[in-house]
PDB file of C-alpha atoms and ligand atoms in Angstrom:
ATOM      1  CA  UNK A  15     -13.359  -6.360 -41.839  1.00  0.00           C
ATOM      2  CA  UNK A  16     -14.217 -10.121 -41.639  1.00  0.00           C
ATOM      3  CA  UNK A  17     -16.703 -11.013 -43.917  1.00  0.00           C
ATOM      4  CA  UNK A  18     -19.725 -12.958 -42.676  1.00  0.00           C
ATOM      5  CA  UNK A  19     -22.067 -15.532 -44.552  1.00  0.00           C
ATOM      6  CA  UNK A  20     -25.358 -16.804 -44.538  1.00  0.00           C
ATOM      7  CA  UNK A  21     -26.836 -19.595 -46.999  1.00  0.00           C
ATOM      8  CA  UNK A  22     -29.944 -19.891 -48.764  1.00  0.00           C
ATOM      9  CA  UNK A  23     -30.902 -23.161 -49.966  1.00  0.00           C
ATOM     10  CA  UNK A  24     -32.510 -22.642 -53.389  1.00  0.00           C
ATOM     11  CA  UNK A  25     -33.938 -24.702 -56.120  1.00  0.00           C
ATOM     12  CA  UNK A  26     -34.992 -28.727 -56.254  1.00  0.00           C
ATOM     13  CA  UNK A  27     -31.382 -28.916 -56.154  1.00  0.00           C
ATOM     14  CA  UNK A  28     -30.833 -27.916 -52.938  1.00  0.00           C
ATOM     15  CA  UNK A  29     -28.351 -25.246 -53.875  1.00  0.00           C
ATOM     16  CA  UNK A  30     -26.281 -23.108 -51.511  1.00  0.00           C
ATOM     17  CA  UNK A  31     -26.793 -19.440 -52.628  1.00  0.00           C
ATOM     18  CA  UNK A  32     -24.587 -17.456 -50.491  1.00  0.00           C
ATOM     19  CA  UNK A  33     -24.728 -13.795 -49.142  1.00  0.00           C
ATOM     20  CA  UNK A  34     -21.432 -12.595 -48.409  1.00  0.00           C
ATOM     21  CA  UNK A  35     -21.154  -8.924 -46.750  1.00  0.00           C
ATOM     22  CA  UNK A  36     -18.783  -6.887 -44.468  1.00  0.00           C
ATOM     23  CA  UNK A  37     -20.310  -6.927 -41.435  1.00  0.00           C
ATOM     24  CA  UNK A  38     -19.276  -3.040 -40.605  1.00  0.00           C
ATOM     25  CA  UNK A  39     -20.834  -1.375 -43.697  1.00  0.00           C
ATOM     26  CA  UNK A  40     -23.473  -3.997 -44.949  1.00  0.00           C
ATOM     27  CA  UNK A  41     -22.236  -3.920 -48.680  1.00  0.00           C
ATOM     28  CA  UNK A  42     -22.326  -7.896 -49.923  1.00  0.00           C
ATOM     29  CA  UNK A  43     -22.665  -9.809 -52.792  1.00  0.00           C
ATOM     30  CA  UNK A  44     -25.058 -12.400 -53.719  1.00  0.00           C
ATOM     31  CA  UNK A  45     -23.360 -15.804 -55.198  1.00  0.00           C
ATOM     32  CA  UNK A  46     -25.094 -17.848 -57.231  1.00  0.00           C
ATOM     33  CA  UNK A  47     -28.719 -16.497 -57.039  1.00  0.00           C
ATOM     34  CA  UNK A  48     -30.402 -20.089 -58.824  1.00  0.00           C
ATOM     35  CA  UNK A  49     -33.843 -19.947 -58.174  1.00  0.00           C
ATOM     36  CA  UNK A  50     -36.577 -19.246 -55.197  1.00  0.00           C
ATOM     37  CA  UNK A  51     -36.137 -15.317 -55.230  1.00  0.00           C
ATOM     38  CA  UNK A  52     -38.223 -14.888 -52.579  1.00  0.00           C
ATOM     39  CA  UNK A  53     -36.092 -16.886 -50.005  1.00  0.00           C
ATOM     40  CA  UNK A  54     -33.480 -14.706 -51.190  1.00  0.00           C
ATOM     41  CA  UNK A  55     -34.594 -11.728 -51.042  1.00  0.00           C
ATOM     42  CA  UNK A  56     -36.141 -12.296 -47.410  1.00  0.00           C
ATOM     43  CA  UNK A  57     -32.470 -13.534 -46.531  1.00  0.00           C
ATOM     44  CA  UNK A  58     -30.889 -10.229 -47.956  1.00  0.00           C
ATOM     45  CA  UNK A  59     -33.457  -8.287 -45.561  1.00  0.00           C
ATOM     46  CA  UNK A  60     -33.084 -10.742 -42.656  1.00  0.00           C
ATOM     47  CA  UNK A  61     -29.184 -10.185 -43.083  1.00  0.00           C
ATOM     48  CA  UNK A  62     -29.924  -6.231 -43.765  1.00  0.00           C
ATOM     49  CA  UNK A  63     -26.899  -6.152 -46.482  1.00  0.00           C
ATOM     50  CA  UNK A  64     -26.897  -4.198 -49.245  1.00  0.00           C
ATOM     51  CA  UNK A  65     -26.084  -6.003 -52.603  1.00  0.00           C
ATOM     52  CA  UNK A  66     -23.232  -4.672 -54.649  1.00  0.00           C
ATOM     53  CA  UNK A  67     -22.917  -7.460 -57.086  1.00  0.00           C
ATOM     54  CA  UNK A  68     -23.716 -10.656 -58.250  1.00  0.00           C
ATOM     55  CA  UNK A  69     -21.222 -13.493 -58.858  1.00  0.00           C
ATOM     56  CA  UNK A  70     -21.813 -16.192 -60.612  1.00  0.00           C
ATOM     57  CA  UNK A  71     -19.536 -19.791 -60.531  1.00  0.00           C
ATOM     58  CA  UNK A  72     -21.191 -21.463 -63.281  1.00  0.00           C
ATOM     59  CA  UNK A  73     -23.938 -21.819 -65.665  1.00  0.00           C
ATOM     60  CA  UNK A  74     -26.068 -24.407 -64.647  1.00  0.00           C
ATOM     61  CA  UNK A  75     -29.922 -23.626 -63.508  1.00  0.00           C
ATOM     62  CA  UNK A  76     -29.525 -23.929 -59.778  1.00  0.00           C
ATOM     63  CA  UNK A  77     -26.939 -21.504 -59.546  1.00  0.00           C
ATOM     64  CA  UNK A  78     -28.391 -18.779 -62.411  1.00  0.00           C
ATOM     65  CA  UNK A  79     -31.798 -19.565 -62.730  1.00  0.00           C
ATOM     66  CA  UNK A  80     -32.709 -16.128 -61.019  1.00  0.00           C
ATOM     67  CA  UNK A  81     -29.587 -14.116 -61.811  1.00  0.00           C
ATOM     68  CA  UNK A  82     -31.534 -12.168 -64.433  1.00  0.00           C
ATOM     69  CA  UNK A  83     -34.399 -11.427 -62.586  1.00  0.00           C
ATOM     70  CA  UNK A  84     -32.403 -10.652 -59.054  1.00  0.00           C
ATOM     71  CA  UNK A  85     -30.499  -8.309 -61.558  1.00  0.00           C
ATOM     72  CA  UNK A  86     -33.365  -5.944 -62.642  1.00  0.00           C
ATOM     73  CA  UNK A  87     -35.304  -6.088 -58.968  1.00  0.00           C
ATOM     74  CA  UNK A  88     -31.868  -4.707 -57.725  1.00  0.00           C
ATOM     75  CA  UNK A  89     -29.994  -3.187 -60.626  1.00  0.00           C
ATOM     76  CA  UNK A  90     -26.893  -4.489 -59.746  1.00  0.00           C
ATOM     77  CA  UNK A  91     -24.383  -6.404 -62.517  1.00  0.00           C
ATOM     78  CA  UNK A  92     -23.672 -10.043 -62.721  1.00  0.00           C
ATOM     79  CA  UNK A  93     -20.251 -10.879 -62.893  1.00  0.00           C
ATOM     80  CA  UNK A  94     -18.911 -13.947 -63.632  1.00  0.00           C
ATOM     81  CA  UNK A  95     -18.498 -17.107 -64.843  1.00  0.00           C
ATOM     82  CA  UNK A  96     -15.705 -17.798 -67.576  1.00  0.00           C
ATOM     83  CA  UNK A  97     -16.649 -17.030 -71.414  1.00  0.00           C
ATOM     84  CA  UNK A  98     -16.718 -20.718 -72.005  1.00  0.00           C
ATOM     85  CA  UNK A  99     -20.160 -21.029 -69.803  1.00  0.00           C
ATOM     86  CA  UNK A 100     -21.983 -18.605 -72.087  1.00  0.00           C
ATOM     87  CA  UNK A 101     -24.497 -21.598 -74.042  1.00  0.00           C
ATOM     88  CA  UNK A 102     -25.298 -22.433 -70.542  1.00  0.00           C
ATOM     89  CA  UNK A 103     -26.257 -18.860 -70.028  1.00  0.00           C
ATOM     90  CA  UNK A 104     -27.944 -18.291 -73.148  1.00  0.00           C
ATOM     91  CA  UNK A 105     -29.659 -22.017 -72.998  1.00  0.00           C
ATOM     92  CA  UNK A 106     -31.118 -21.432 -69.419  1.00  0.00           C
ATOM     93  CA  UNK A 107     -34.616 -21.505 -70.822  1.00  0.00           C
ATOM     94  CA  UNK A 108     -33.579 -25.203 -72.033  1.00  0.00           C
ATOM     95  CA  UNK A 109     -32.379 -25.921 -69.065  1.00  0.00           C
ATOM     96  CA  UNK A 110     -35.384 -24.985 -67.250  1.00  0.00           C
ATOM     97  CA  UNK A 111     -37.769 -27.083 -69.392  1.00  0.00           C
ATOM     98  CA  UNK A 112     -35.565 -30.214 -69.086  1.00  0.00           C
ATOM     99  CA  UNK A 113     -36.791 -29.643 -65.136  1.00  0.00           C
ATOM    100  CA  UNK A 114     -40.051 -28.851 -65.622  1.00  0.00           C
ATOM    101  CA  UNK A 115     -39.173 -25.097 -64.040  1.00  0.00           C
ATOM    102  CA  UNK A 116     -40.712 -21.710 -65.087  1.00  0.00           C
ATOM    103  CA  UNK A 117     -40.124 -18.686 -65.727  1.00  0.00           C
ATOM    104  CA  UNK A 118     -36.240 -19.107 -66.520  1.00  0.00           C
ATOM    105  CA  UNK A 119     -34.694 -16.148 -68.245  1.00  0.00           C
ATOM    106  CA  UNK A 120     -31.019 -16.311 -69.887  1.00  0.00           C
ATOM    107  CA  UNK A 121     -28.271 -14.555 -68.140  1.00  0.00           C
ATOM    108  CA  UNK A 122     -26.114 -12.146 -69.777  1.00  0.00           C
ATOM    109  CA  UNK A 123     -23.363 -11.052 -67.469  1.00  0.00           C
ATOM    110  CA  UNK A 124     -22.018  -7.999 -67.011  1.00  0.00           C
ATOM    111  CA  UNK A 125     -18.591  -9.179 -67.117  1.00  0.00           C
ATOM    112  CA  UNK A 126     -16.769 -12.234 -68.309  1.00  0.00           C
ATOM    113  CA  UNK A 127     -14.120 -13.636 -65.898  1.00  0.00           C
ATOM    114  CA  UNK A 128     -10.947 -15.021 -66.583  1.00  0.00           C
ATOM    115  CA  UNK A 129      -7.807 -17.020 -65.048  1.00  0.00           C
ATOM    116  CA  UNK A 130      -6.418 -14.019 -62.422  1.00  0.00           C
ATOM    117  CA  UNK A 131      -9.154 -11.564 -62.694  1.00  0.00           C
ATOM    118  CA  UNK A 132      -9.948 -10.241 -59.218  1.00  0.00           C
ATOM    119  CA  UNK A 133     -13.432  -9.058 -58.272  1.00  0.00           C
ATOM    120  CA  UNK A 134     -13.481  -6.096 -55.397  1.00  0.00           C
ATOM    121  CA  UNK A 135     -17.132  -6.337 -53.104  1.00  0.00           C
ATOM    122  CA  UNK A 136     -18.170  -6.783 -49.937  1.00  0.00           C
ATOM    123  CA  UNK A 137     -15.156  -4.048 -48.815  1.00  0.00           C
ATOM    124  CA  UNK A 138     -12.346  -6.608 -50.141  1.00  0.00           C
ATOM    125  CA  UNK A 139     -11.291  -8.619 -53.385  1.00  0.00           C
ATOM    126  CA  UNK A 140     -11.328 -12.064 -54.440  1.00  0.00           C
ATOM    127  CA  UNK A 141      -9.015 -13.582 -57.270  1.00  0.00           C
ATOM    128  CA  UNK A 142     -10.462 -15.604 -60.212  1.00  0.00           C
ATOM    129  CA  UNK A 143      -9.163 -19.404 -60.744  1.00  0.00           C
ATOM    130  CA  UNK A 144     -10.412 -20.776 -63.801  1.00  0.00           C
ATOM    131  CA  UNK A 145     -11.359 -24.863 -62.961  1.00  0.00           C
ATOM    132  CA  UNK A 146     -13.495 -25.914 -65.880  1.00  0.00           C
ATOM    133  CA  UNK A 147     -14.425 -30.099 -65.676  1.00  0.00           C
ATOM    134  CA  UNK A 148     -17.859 -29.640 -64.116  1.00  0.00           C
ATOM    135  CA  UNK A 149     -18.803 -27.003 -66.666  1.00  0.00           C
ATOM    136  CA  UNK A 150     -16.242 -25.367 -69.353  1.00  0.00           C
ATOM    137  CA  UNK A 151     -16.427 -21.985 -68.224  1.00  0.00           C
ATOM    138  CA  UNK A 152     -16.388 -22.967 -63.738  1.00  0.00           C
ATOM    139  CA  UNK A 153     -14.582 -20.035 -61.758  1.00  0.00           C
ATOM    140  CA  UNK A 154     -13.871 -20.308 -58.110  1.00  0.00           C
ATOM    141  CA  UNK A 155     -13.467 -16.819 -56.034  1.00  0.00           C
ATOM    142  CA  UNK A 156     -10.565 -16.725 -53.576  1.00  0.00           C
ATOM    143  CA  UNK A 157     -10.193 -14.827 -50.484  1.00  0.00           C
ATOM    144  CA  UNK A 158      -6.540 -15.413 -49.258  1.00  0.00           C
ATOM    145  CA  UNK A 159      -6.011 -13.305 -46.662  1.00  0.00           C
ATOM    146  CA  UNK A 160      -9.684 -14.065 -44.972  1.00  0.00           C
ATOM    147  CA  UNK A 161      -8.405 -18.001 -46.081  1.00  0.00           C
ATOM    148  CA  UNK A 162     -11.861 -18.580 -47.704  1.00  0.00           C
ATOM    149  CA  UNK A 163     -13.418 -19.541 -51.002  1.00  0.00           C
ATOM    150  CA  UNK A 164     -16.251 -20.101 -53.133  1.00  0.00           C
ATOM    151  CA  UNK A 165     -16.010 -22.902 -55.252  1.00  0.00           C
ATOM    152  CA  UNK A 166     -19.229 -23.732 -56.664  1.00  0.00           C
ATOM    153  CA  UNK A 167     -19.696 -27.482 -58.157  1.00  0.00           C
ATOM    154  CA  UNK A 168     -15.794 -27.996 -58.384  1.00  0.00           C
ATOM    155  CA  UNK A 169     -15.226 -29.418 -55.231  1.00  0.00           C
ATOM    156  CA  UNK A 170     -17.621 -30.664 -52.342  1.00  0.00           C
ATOM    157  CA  UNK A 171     -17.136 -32.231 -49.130  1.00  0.00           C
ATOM    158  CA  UNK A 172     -15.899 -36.141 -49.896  1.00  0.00           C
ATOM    159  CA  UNK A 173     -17.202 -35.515 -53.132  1.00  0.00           C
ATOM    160  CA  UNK A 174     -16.682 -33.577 -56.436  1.00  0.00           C
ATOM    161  CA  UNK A 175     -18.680 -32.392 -59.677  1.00  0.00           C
ATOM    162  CA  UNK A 176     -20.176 -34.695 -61.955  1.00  0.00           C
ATOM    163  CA  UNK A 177     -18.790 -34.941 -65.178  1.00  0.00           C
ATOM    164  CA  UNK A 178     -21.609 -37.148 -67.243  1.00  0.00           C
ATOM    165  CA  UNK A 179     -22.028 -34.171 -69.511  1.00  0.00           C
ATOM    166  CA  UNK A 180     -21.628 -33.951 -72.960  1.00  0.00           C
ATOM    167  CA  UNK A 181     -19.260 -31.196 -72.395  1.00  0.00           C
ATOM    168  CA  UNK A 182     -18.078 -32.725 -68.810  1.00  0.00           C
ATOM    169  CA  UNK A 183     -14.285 -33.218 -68.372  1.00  0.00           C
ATOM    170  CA  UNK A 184     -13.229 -35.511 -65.363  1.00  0.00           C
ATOM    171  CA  UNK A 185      -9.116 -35.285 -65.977  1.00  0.00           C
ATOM    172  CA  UNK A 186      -9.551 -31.639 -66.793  1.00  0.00           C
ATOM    173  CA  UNK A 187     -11.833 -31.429 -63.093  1.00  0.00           C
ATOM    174  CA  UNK A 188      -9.120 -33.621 -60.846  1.00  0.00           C
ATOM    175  CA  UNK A 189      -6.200 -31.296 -62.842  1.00  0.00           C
ATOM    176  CA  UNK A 190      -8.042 -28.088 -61.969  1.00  0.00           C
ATOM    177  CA  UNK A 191      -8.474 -29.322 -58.071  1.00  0.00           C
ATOM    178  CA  UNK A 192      -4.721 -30.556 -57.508  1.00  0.00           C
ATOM    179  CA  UNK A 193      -3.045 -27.655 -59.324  1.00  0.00           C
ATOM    180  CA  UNK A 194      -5.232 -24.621 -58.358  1.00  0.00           C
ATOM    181  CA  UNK A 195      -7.299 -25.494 -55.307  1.00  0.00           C
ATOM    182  CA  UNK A 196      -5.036 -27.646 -52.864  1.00  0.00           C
ATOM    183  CA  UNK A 197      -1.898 -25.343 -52.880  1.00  0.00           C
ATOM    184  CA  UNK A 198      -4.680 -23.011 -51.596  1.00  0.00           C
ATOM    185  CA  UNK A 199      -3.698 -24.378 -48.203  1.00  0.00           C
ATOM    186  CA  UNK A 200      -4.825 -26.790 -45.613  1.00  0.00           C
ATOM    187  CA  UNK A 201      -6.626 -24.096 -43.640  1.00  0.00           C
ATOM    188  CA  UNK A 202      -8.314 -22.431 -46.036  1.00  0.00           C
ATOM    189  CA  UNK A 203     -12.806 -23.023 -45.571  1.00  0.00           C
ATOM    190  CA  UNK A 204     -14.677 -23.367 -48.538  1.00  0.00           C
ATOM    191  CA  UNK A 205     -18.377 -22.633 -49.018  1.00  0.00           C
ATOM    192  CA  UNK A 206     -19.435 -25.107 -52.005  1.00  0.00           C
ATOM    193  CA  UNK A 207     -22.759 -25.127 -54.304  1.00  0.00           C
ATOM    194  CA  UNK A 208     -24.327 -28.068 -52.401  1.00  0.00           C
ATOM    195  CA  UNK A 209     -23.800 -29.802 -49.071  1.00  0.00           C
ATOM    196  CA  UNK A 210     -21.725 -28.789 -46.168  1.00  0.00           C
ATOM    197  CA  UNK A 211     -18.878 -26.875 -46.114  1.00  0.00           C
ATOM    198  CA  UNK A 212     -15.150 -28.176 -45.519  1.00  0.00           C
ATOM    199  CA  UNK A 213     -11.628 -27.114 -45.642  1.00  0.00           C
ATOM    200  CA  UNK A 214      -8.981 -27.602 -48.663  1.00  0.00           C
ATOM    201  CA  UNK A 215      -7.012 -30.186 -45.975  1.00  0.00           C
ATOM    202  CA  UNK A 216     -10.000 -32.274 -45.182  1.00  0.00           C
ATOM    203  CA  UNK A 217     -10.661 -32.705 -48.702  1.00  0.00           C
ATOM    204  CA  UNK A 218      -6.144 -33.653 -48.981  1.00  0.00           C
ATOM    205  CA  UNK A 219      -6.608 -36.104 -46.446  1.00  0.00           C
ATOM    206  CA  UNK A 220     -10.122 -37.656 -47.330  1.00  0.00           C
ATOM    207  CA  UNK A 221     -11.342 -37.091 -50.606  1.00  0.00           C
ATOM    208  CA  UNK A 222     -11.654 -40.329 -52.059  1.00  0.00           C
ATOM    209  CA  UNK A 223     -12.053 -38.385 -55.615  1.00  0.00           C
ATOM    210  CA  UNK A 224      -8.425 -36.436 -54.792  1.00  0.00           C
ATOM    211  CA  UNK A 225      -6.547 -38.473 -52.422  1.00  0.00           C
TER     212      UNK A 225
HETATM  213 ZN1   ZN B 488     -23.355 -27.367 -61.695  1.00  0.00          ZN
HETATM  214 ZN1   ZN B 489     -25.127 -27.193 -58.722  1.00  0.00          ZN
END
């Protein structure tokens, strides 16, 4: 079954949590759950899906702020990101207070994902590319055969993650982007953490970051 998709903009940051489901049975996965539970959880009853998992694509606030709490209101597991995001996880609190944000829990997930895992929700399976630059521990879910993705803060339209971090990596970012995400395939959509979505062959053509 196709999958469908609906967005929730959550957080200061204006991040794209995404609800993924199979539109047949309902079962869908939350990505990226960052903040503003509420909004969420009136878009998971708008959308009337039933979560199977969460996913996460990194560790920064405004994608896990809420992962913990989502967790426990729905007892479902987090899956998700790579190992190497874990003082991200555990620092959330930090991170929070750096923003002025409350009630920030840390994030312990379920499962750690690595380089050609695969994830099976939402009645199909996604395969794990490991694309660290943004954050050392970024994953990016792949569904081939529905030609879509979710790449968190790897790669945006015209644009890709920032790097000023103490731990930020901009050859390791552009490496991860040529090698893993462009031989995706020109056609293949991508939903990304903020801003609009695009396609692997508009970024090719007109990335000035990638080009
Ligand atoms: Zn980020
Ligand atoms: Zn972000």
């Amino acid at each position: 079954m196709p999958l469908k998709a609906a967005i929730v903009p959550v957080t200061p940051f204006e991040q794209n949590c995404t609800l993924l489901w199979d539109d047949e049975n309902k079962q869908g996965i939350v990505v990226d759950p960052g903040g503003d539970l509420d909004r969420i959880e009136t878009a998971i009853a708008e959308t009337g899906l039933t979560p199977e998992k969460i996913l996460l694509t990194h560790g920064h606030i405004d994608h896990a702020g809420a992962a913990t709490a989502l967790k426990e209101k729905l007892g479902i597991e987090i899956e998700g990101p790579h190992k190497a995001d874990k003082f991200l996880l555990d620092g959330l609190p930090e991170q929070a207070r750096a923003f002025g944000l409350q009630g920030v829990r840390p994030v312990a997930p379920d499962r750690w994902l690595d380089e050609g895992d695969t994830v099976s929700a939402a009645g199909t399976t996604f395969s794990v590319l490991h694309c660290p630059g943004h954050s050392p521990g970024s994953v990016v879910y792949v569904n081939a055969a529905q030609r879509f993705a979710l790449v968190g803060d790897v790669l945006f339209r015209g644009s890709i993650g920032r790097t000023d971090f103490p731990y930020g990596d901009h050859d390791a970012l552009i490496a991860a982007i040529k090698t893993k995400l462009l031989p995706l395939g020109d056609d293949l959509v991508f939903i990304c953490g903020h801003g609009p979505a695009s396609t692997i062959g508009e970024e090719r053509q007109s990335n000035p970051f990638i080009a």
